[in-house]
Amino acid sequence: VPIQHTIGIHLLYVFVNIDIQITHFYDTIKQNFNSNKNSLKIALVSTIQFIASLQAAKKQLEKDGFQIIIPQANPLSPGELLGCTSPKLPDDVSAIIYLGDGRFHLESIMIHNPKIPAYQYNPYSNEFTIEKYGFEMLLSNRQKAIEIARKSKRIGLILGTLGRQGNIKIFEFIEQQLINSGKQPIKILLSEIFGSILDKFNSIDCWVQIACPRLSIDWGHTFKLPLLTPFEMSTAILSNNNLIKLNDYPMDYYANESRGPWTNNHENYRQNRKKKIEHISLIKC
């Protein structure tokens, strides 16, 4: 349930921090980039448990003459990545360095910024690697799914019920868009989305899921019928090929500054926050 819809419920958000060998991290960066540090601008990113280490590394690297930025996709913390949400970087950024293990979160910013070289520092193995992503294949696969959806009539509309993934506002938006375009939405609630479950529905032409965009991006090609994200279905409905541009696939599912109402924190879905009570200082006489 989105926090903005839990009026009256008190929330304590506990940030988890994992300490790493920060000296080895920035020594590795200096070893690999020191020779041309004056001409480079490096973006440091990570997952939430290593964010504090990013700030410490930035401070030390800047003392050594490096140009370092820690980008932010609000409302996430500076430098924080999600698998479906990452910052769009300025054109003058020369490299992305991801502090963390695994590729899932790193791939988010690689998809969002396909022209910028990406590197990974694994704090558990202390390995520093060059990372690649098949962005052209991604665009090709997703464009094919969009074209099929554009011609489809009966659309399976899935609302994910697992944890925080589903959003009823996006669900209702896509449903109305399908109806307005003359398509028939078949509404389904699922906690997990498996091909074996979807195959039991015989009268569906294609699917759109309001759960995890990466399920479609990473695994959509393994389903018998196209499985689209809300963004992709909106592209199909609007018949606007420009929504997916060459070298530009958005990763803004939880970002405040998103492209449209197919994302969680779009301005259409934000409630007006009550102003805080003015702080009154008491002066002793």
mmCIF file of C-alpha atoms in Angstrom:
data_model
loop_
_atom_site.group_PDB
_atom_site.id
_atom_site.type_symbol
_atom_site.label_atom_id
_atom_site.label_comp_id
_atom_site.label_asym_id
_atom_site.label_seq_id
_atom_site.Cartn_x
_atom_site.Cartn_y
_atom_site.Cartn_z
ATOM 1 C CA VAL A 1 0.000 0.000 0.000
ATOM 2 C CA PRO A 2 1.527 3.374 -0.964
ATOM 3 C CA ILE A 3 2.521 5.451 2.062
ATOM 4 C CA GLN A 4 0.495 8.415 0.815
ATOM 5 C CA HIS A 5 -2.653 6.289 1.129
ATOM 6 C CA THR A 6 -2.071 5.227 4.745
ATOM 7 C CA ILE A 7 -3.500 8.301 6.418
ATOM 8 C CA GLY A 8 -3.461 8.018 10.195
ATOM 9 C CA ILE A 9 -0.907 5.209 10.316
ATOM 10 C CA HIS A 10 2.396 6.158 11.921
ATOM 11 C CA LEU A 11 5.473 4.930 10.071
ATOM 12 C CA LEU A 12 9.063 4.500 11.178
ATOM 13 C CA TYR A 13 11.406 3.890 8.248
ATOM 14 C CA VAL A 14 14.625 2.199 9.357
ATOM 15 C CA PHE A 15 17.581 2.601 6.998
ATOM 16 C CA VAL A 16 19.864 -0.428 6.921
ATOM 17 C CA ASN A 17 23.562 0.289 6.525
ATOM 18 C CA ILE A 18 26.277 -2.256 5.710
ATOM 19 C CA ASP A 19 29.861 -1.139 6.275
ATOM 20 C CA ILE A 20 32.448 -2.031 3.644
ATOM 21 C CA GLN A 21 36.192 -1.643 3.153
ATOM 22 C CA ILE A 22 35.765 1.890 1.881
ATOM 23 C CA THR A 23 39.505 2.415 1.442
ATOM 24 C CA HIS A 24 39.741 -0.488 -1.012
ATOM 25 C CA PHE A 25 36.745 0.878 -2.931
ATOM 26 C CA TYR A 26 38.175 4.315 -3.649
ATOM 27 C CA ASP A 27 41.705 2.935 -4.093
ATOM 28 C CA THR A 28 40.273 0.723 -6.846
ATOM 29 C CA ILE A 29 38.685 3.730 -8.533
ATOM 30 C CA LYS A 30 41.938 5.706 -8.317
ATOM 31 C CA GLN A 31 43.919 2.781 -9.714
ATOM 32 C CA ASN A 32 41.656 2.500 -12.769
ATOM 33 C CA PHE A 33 40.800 6.145 -13.504
ATOM 34 C CA ASN A 34 43.592 8.290 -12.037
ATOM 35 C CA SER A 35 45.428 8.837 -15.344
ATOM 36 C CA ASN A 36 42.540 10.794 -16.915
ATOM 37 C CA LYS A 37 40.616 11.938 -13.838
ATOM 38 C CA ASN A 38 40.599 15.588 -14.939
ATOM 39 C CA SER A 39 38.527 14.804 -18.036
ATOM 40 C CA LEU A 40 36.078 12.379 -16.398
ATOM 41 C CA LYS A 41 32.859 12.868 -14.490
ATOM 42 C CA ILE A 42 31.936 9.728 -12.555
ATOM 43 C CA ALA A 43 28.476 8.884 -11.197
ATOM 44 C CA LEU A 44 28.470 6.732 -8.051
ATOM 45 C CA VAL A 45 25.326 4.665 -7.405
ATOM 46 C CA SER A 46 24.302 1.783 -5.171
ATOM 47 C CA THR A 47 21.470 0.145 -3.267
ATOM 48 C CA ILE A 48 20.192 1.621 -0.030
ATOM 49 C CA GLN A 49 22.406 -0.420 2.337
ATOM 50 C CA PHE A 50 25.623 1.051 0.871
ATOM 51 C CA ILE A 51 24.532 4.685 0.399
ATOM 52 C CA ALA A 52 26.596 5.953 3.348
ATOM 53 C CA SER A 53 29.725 4.466 1.769
ATOM 54 C CA LEU A 54 29.047 6.379 -1.456
ATOM 55 C CA GLN A 55 29.137 9.682 0.384
ATOM 56 C CA ALA A 56 32.399 8.799 2.135
ATOM 57 C CA ALA A 57 34.001 7.675 -1.137
ATOM 58 C CA LYS A 58 32.863 10.832 -2.941
ATOM 59 C CA LYS A 59 34.432 13.043 -0.286
ATOM 60 C CA GLN A 60 37.792 11.274 -0.486
ATOM 61 C CA LEU A 61 37.864 11.044 -4.296
ATOM 62 C CA GLU A 62 37.101 14.742 -4.679
ATOM 63 C CA LYS A 63 40.051 15.506 -2.395
ATOM 64 C CA ASP A 64 42.165 13.550 -4.890
ATOM 65 C CA GLY A 65 40.908 15.635 -7.825
ATOM 66 C CA PHE A 66 38.106 13.463 -9.204
ATOM 67 C CA GLN A 67 34.811 14.879 -10.485
ATOM 68 C CA ILE A 68 32.162 12.824 -8.676
ATOM 69 C CA ILE A 69 28.374 13.088 -8.675
ATOM 70 C CA ILE A 70 25.836 11.065 -6.720
ATOM 71 C CA PRO A 71 22.662 11.327 -8.826
ATOM 72 C CA GLN A 72 19.163 11.089 -7.413
ATOM 73 C CA ALA A 73 15.761 9.948 -8.661
ATOM 74 C CA ASN A 74 13.381 11.472 -6.123
ATOM 75 C CA PRO A 75 11.897 10.236 -3.817
ATOM 76 C CA LEU A 76 14.795 7.752 -3.559
ATOM 77 C CA SER A 77 17.882 8.668 -1.575
ATOM 78 C CA PRO A 78 20.850 10.206 -3.431
ATOM 79 C CA GLY A 79 22.650 7.427 -5.308
ATOM 80 C CA GLU A 80 19.944 4.832 -4.595
ATOM 81 C CA LEU A 81 18.779 2.476 -7.346
ATOM 82 C CA LEU A 82 15.760 0.235 -7.668
ATOM 83 C CA GLY A 83 15.360 -2.387 -10.359
ATOM 84 C CA CYS A 84 12.653 -0.250 -11.970
ATOM 85 C CA THR A 85 13.762 3.259 -10.935
ATOM 86 C CA SER A 86 17.033 5.070 -11.546
ATOM 87 C CA PRO A 87 18.207 8.594 -12.408
ATOM 88 C CA LYS A 88 18.645 9.870 -15.948
ATOM 89 C CA LEU A 89 22.220 11.143 -16.024
ATOM 90 C CA PRO A 90 23.560 14.330 -17.635
ATOM 91 C CA ASP A 91 25.243 13.953 -21.011
ATOM 92 C CA ASP A 92 28.649 14.895 -19.608
ATOM 93 C CA VAL A 93 28.854 11.877 -17.274
ATOM 94 C CA SER A 94 31.737 9.654 -18.407
ATOM 95 C CA ALA A 95 31.170 6.517 -16.319
ATOM 96 C CA ILE A 96 28.790 4.829 -13.906
ATOM 97 C CA ILE A 97 30.292 2.973 -10.948
ATOM 98 C CA TYR A 98 27.883 0.739 -9.061
ATOM 99 C CA LEU A 99 28.721 -0.317 -5.515
ATOM 100 C CA GLY A 100 26.946 -3.591 -4.789
ATOM 101 C CA ASP A 101 26.577 -7.259 -5.639
ATOM 102 C CA GLY A 102 24.376 -8.714 -8.380
ATOM 103 C CA ARG A 103 23.257 -6.976 -11.569
ATOM 104 C CA PHE A 104 19.519 -6.400 -11.115
ATOM 105 C CA HIS A 105 19.726 -2.853 -9.746
ATOM 106 C CA LEU A 106 22.728 -1.928 -11.867
ATOM 107 C CA GLU A 107 20.825 -2.925 -15.010
ATOM 108 C CA SER A 108 18.185 -0.330 -14.186
ATOM 109 C CA ILE A 109 20.564 2.593 -14.635
ATOM 110 C CA MET A 110 22.260 0.874 -17.591
ATOM 111 C CA ILE A 111 18.887 0.639 -19.359
ATOM 112 C CA HIS A 112 18.128 4.263 -18.520
ATOM 113 C CA ASN A 113 21.586 5.458 -19.666
ATOM 114 C CA PRO A 114 22.732 2.988 -22.338
ATOM 115 C CA LYS A 115 25.465 5.201 -23.816
ATOM 116 C CA ILE A 116 27.420 5.586 -20.566
ATOM 117 C CA PRO A 117 30.011 2.886 -19.694
ATOM 118 C CA ALA A 118 29.137 1.011 -16.502
ATOM 119 C CA TYR A 119 31.363 -0.642 -13.910
ATOM 120 C CA GLN A 120 30.636 -2.671 -10.798
ATOM 121 C CA TYR A 121 32.545 -2.880 -7.544
ATOM 122 C CA ASN A 122 31.447 -5.901 -5.519
ATOM 123 C CA PRO A 123 32.055 -5.115 -1.816
ATOM 124 C CA TYR A 124 31.993 -8.795 -0.861
ATOM 125 C CA SER A 125 34.516 -10.109 -3.395
ATOM 126 C CA ASN A 126 36.342 -6.762 -3.901
ATOM 127 C CA GLU A 127 36.133 -7.364 -7.653
ATOM 128 C CA PHE A 128 35.883 -4.478 -10.124
ATOM 129 C CA THR A 129 34.290 -5.377 -13.464
ATOM 130 C CA ILE A 130 33.125 -3.809 -16.718
ATOM 131 C CA GLU A 131 29.406 -4.466 -17.274
ATOM 132 C CA LYS A 132 27.484 -4.690 -20.561
ATOM 133 C CA TYR A 133 23.779 -4.807 -21.428
ATOM 134 C CA GLY A 134 22.037 -5.854 -24.671
ATOM 135 C CA PHE A 135 20.043 -2.641 -25.032
ATOM 136 C CA GLU A 136 19.298 -3.046 -28.738
ATOM 137 C CA MET A 137 17.782 -6.481 -28.101
ATOM 138 C CA LEU A 138 15.696 -5.005 -25.300
ATOM 139 C CA LEU A 139 14.248 -2.335 -27.599
ATOM 140 C CA SER A 140 13.571 -4.885 -30.326
ATOM 141 C CA ASN A 141 11.768 -7.312 -27.996
ATOM 142 C CA ARG A 142 9.677 -4.629 -26.333
ATOM 143 C CA GLN A 143 8.731 -2.969 -29.615
ATOM 144 C CA LYS A 144 7.485 -6.309 -30.973
ATOM 145 C CA ALA A 145 5.335 -6.790 -27.872
ATOM 146 C CA ILE A 146 3.907 -3.279 -28.259
ATOM 147 C CA GLU A 147 2.988 -3.879 -31.899
ATOM 148 C CA ILE A 148 1.091 -7.058 -30.997
ATOM 149 C CA ALA A 149 -0.699 -5.272 -28.148
ATOM 150 C CA ARG A 150 -1.709 -2.466 -30.493
ATOM 151 C CA LYS A 151 -3.621 -4.962 -32.654
ATOM 152 C CA SER A 152 -5.046 -6.995 -29.759
ATOM 153 C CA LYS A 153 -8.669 -6.765 -28.600
ATOM 154 C CA ARG A 154 -8.923 -8.764 -25.364
ATOM 155 C CA ILE A 155 -6.293 -7.637 -22.876
ATOM 156 C CA GLY A 156 -5.524 -9.469 -19.650
ATOM 157 C CA LEU A 157 -5.077 -6.699 -17.063
ATOM 158 C CA ILE A 158 -3.111 -7.997 -14.056
ATOM 159 C CA LEU A 159 -2.917 -6.223 -10.711
ATOM 160 C CA GLY A 160 -0.048 -7.570 -8.620
ATOM 161 C CA THR A 161 -1.029 -8.220 -5.010
ATOM 162 C CA LEU A 162 2.458 -9.055 -3.720
ATOM 163 C CA GLY A 163 3.625 -6.482 -1.191
ATOM 164 C CA ARG A 164 4.068 -2.959 -2.551
ATOM 165 C CA GLN A 165 4.076 -3.836 -6.257
ATOM 166 C CA GLY A 166 0.488 -3.241 -7.344
ATOM 167 C CA ASN A 167 -1.098 0.196 -7.669
ATOM 168 C CA ILE A 168 -4.861 0.507 -8.034
ATOM 169 C CA LYS A 169 -4.579 3.997 -9.558
ATOM 170 C CA ILE A 170 -2.398 2.762 -12.416
ATOM 171 C CA PHE A 171 -4.692 -0.263 -12.766
ATOM 172 C CA GLU A 172 -7.747 1.986 -13.153
ATOM 173 C CA PHE A 173 -5.896 4.311 -15.539
ATOM 174 C CA ILE A 174 -4.875 1.479 -17.867
ATOM 175 C CA GLU A 175 -8.357 -0.057 -17.661
ATOM 176 C CA GLN A 176 -9.970 3.206 -18.754
ATOM 177 C CA GLN A 177 -7.430 3.678 -21.534
ATOM 178 C CA LEU A 178 -8.185 0.187 -22.847
ATOM 179 C CA ILE A 179 -11.925 0.852 -22.800
ATOM 180 C CA ASN A 180 -11.507 4.225 -24.512
ATOM 181 C CA SER A 181 -9.487 2.589 -27.288
ATOM 182 C CA GLY A 182 -12.142 -0.066 -27.929
ATOM 183 C CA LYS A 183 -10.286 -2.916 -26.254
ATOM 184 C CA GLN A 184 -11.768 -5.300 -23.688
ATOM 185 C CA PRO A 185 -9.870 -5.519 -20.381
ATOM 186 C CA ILE A 186 -10.081 -8.795 -18.455
ATOM 187 C CA LYS A 187 -9.192 -7.907 -14.850
ATOM 188 C CA ILE A 188 -7.140 -10.402 -12.840
ATOM 189 C CA LEU A 189 -5.475 -10.258 -9.406
ATOM 190 C CA LEU A 190 -2.285 -12.297 -8.953
ATOM 191 C CA SER A 191 0.309 -12.453 -6.186
ATOM 192 C CA GLU A 192 2.834 -14.004 -8.584
ATOM 193 C CA ILE A 193 2.891 -14.049 -12.369
ATOM 194 C CA PHE A 194 3.895 -17.338 -13.988
ATOM 195 C CA GLY A 195 3.489 -18.486 -17.576
ATOM 196 C CA SER A 196 1.802 -21.675 -16.370
ATOM 197 C CA ILE A 197 -0.927 -19.570 -14.742
ATOM 198 C CA LEU A 198 -1.432 -17.216 -17.685
ATOM 199 C CA ASP A 199 -1.617 -20.139 -20.119
ATOM 200 C CA LYS A 200 -4.862 -21.258 -18.456
ATOM 201 C CA PHE A 201 -6.636 -18.219 -19.899
ATOM 202 C CA ASN A 202 -7.578 -19.158 -23.458
ATOM 203 C CA SER A 203 -9.346 -16.002 -24.625
ATOM 204 C CA ILE A 204 -6.602 -13.429 -23.989
ATOM 205 C CA ASP A 205 -4.692 -11.761 -26.844
ATOM 206 C CA CYS A 206 -1.967 -10.179 -24.708
ATOM 207 C CA TRP A 207 -1.222 -9.148 -21.127
ATOM 208 C CA VAL A 208 -0.332 -6.005 -19.204
ATOM 209 C CA GLN A 209 0.831 -6.254 -15.602
ATOM 210 C CA ILE A 210 0.809 -3.626 -12.876
ATOM 211 C CA ALA A 211 3.366 -5.287 -10.620
ATOM 212 C CA CYS A 212 7.059 -5.257 -11.545
ATOM 213 C CA PRO A 213 8.159 -3.704 -14.870
ATOM 214 C CA ARG A 214 11.311 -5.829 -14.891
ATOM 215 C CA LEU A 215 9.169 -8.955 -15.100
ATOM 216 C CA SER A 216 8.175 -7.845 -18.600
ATOM 217 C CA ILE A 217 11.557 -6.391 -19.543
ATOM 218 C CA ASP A 218 13.634 -9.364 -18.357
ATOM 219 C CA TRP A 219 11.242 -12.285 -18.856
ATOM 220 C CA GLY A 220 8.514 -11.071 -21.216
ATOM 221 C CA HIS A 221 9.996 -12.936 -24.173
ATOM 222 C CA THR A 222 9.588 -16.266 -22.334
ATOM 223 C CA PHE A 223 5.779 -15.978 -22.119
ATOM 224 C CA LYS A 224 3.587 -17.359 -24.906
ATOM 225 C CA LEU A 225 1.748 -14.041 -25.214
ATOM 226 C CA PRO A 226 3.244 -10.560 -24.864
ATOM 227 C CA LEU A 227 3.448 -9.319 -21.273
ATOM 228 C CA LEU A 228 3.630 -5.528 -21.240
ATOM 229 C CA THR A 229 4.401 -2.906 -18.616
ATOM 230 C CA PRO A 230 1.933 -0.040 -18.016
ATOM 231 C CA PHE A 231 4.293 2.264 -19.915
ATOM 232 C CA GLU A 232 4.423 -0.085 -22.896
ATOM 233 C CA MET A 233 0.649 -0.565 -22.976
ATOM 234 C CA SER A 234 0.199 3.202 -22.878
ATOM 235 C CA THR A 235 2.552 3.424 -25.846
ATOM 236 C CA ALA A 236 0.447 0.845 -27.704
ATOM 237 C CA ILE A 237 -2.858 2.545 -26.851
ATOM 238 C CA LEU A 238 -1.639 6.020 -27.743
ATOM 239 C CA SER A 239 -0.060 4.693 -30.969
ATOM 240 C CA ASN A 240 2.909 6.870 -30.140
ATOM 241 C CA ASN A 241 6.172 5.291 -31.226
ATOM 242 C CA ASN A 242 8.036 8.290 -29.832
ATOM 243 C CA LEU A 243 7.413 7.162 -26.251
ATOM 244 C CA ILE A 244 10.128 4.577 -26.795
ATOM 245 C CA LYS A 245 12.962 6.384 -28.518
ATOM 246 C CA LEU A 246 16.303 5.135 -29.713
ATOM 247 C CA ASN A 247 18.632 4.924 -26.714
ATOM 248 C CA ASP A 248 15.849 6.024 -24.377
ATOM 249 C CA TYR A 249 13.789 3.564 -22.332
ATOM 250 C CA PRO A 250 12.556 5.120 -19.055
ATOM 251 C CA MET A 251 13.160 3.552 -15.666
ATOM 252 C CA ASP A 252 10.950 5.829 -13.582
ATOM 253 C CA TYR A 253 8.341 3.527 -12.045
ATOM 254 C CA TYR A 254 8.613 5.106 -8.569
ATOM 255 C CA ALA A 255 10.140 8.441 -9.593
ATOM 256 C CA ASN A 256 8.369 11.712 -8.826
ATOM 257 C CA GLU A 257 9.427 13.117 -12.190
ATOM 258 C CA SER A 258 7.994 10.445 -14.495
ATOM 259 C CA ARG A 259 6.754 10.537 -18.052
ATOM 260 C CA GLY A 260 3.112 9.791 -17.407
ATOM 261 C CA PRO A 261 0.333 8.360 -15.197
ATOM 262 C CA TRP A 262 1.531 4.806 -15.779
ATOM 263 C CA THR A 263 3.957 5.283 -12.855
ATOM 264 C CA ASN A 264 3.365 5.169 -9.094
ATOM 265 C CA ASN A 265 4.327 8.682 -8.029
ATOM 266 C CA HIS A 266 2.974 10.637 -10.983
ATOM 267 C CA GLU A 267 1.547 14.005 -9.961
ATOM 268 C CA ASN A 268 -1.994 12.818 -10.767
ATOM 269 C CA TYR A 269 -1.779 10.357 -7.883
ATOM 270 C CA ARG A 270 -0.209 12.560 -5.232
ATOM 271 C CA GLN A 271 -2.414 13.720 -2.422
ATOM 272 C CA ASN A 272 -2.069 17.258 -1.167
ATOM 273 C CA ARG A 273 0.026 16.992 1.941
ATOM 274 C CA LYS A 274 -1.100 18.859 5.013
ATOM 275 C CA LYS A 275 1.235 21.645 6.029
ATOM 276 C CA LYS A 276 3.169 21.011 9.192
ATOM 277 C CA ILE A 277 2.138 22.969 12.251
ATOM 278 C CA GLU A 278 4.309 26.043 12.562
ATOM 279 C CA HIS A 279 7.034 25.655 15.161
ATOM 280 C CA ILE A 280 6.617 28.106 18.014
ATOM 281 C CA SER A 281 9.630 28.985 20.142
ATOM 282 C CA LEU A 282 9.006 29.641 23.816
ATOM 283 C CA ILE A 283 11.207 32.262 25.448
ATOM 284 C CA LYS A 284 11.754 32.128 29.179
ATOM 285 C CA CYS A 285 11.177 35.433 30.943
#
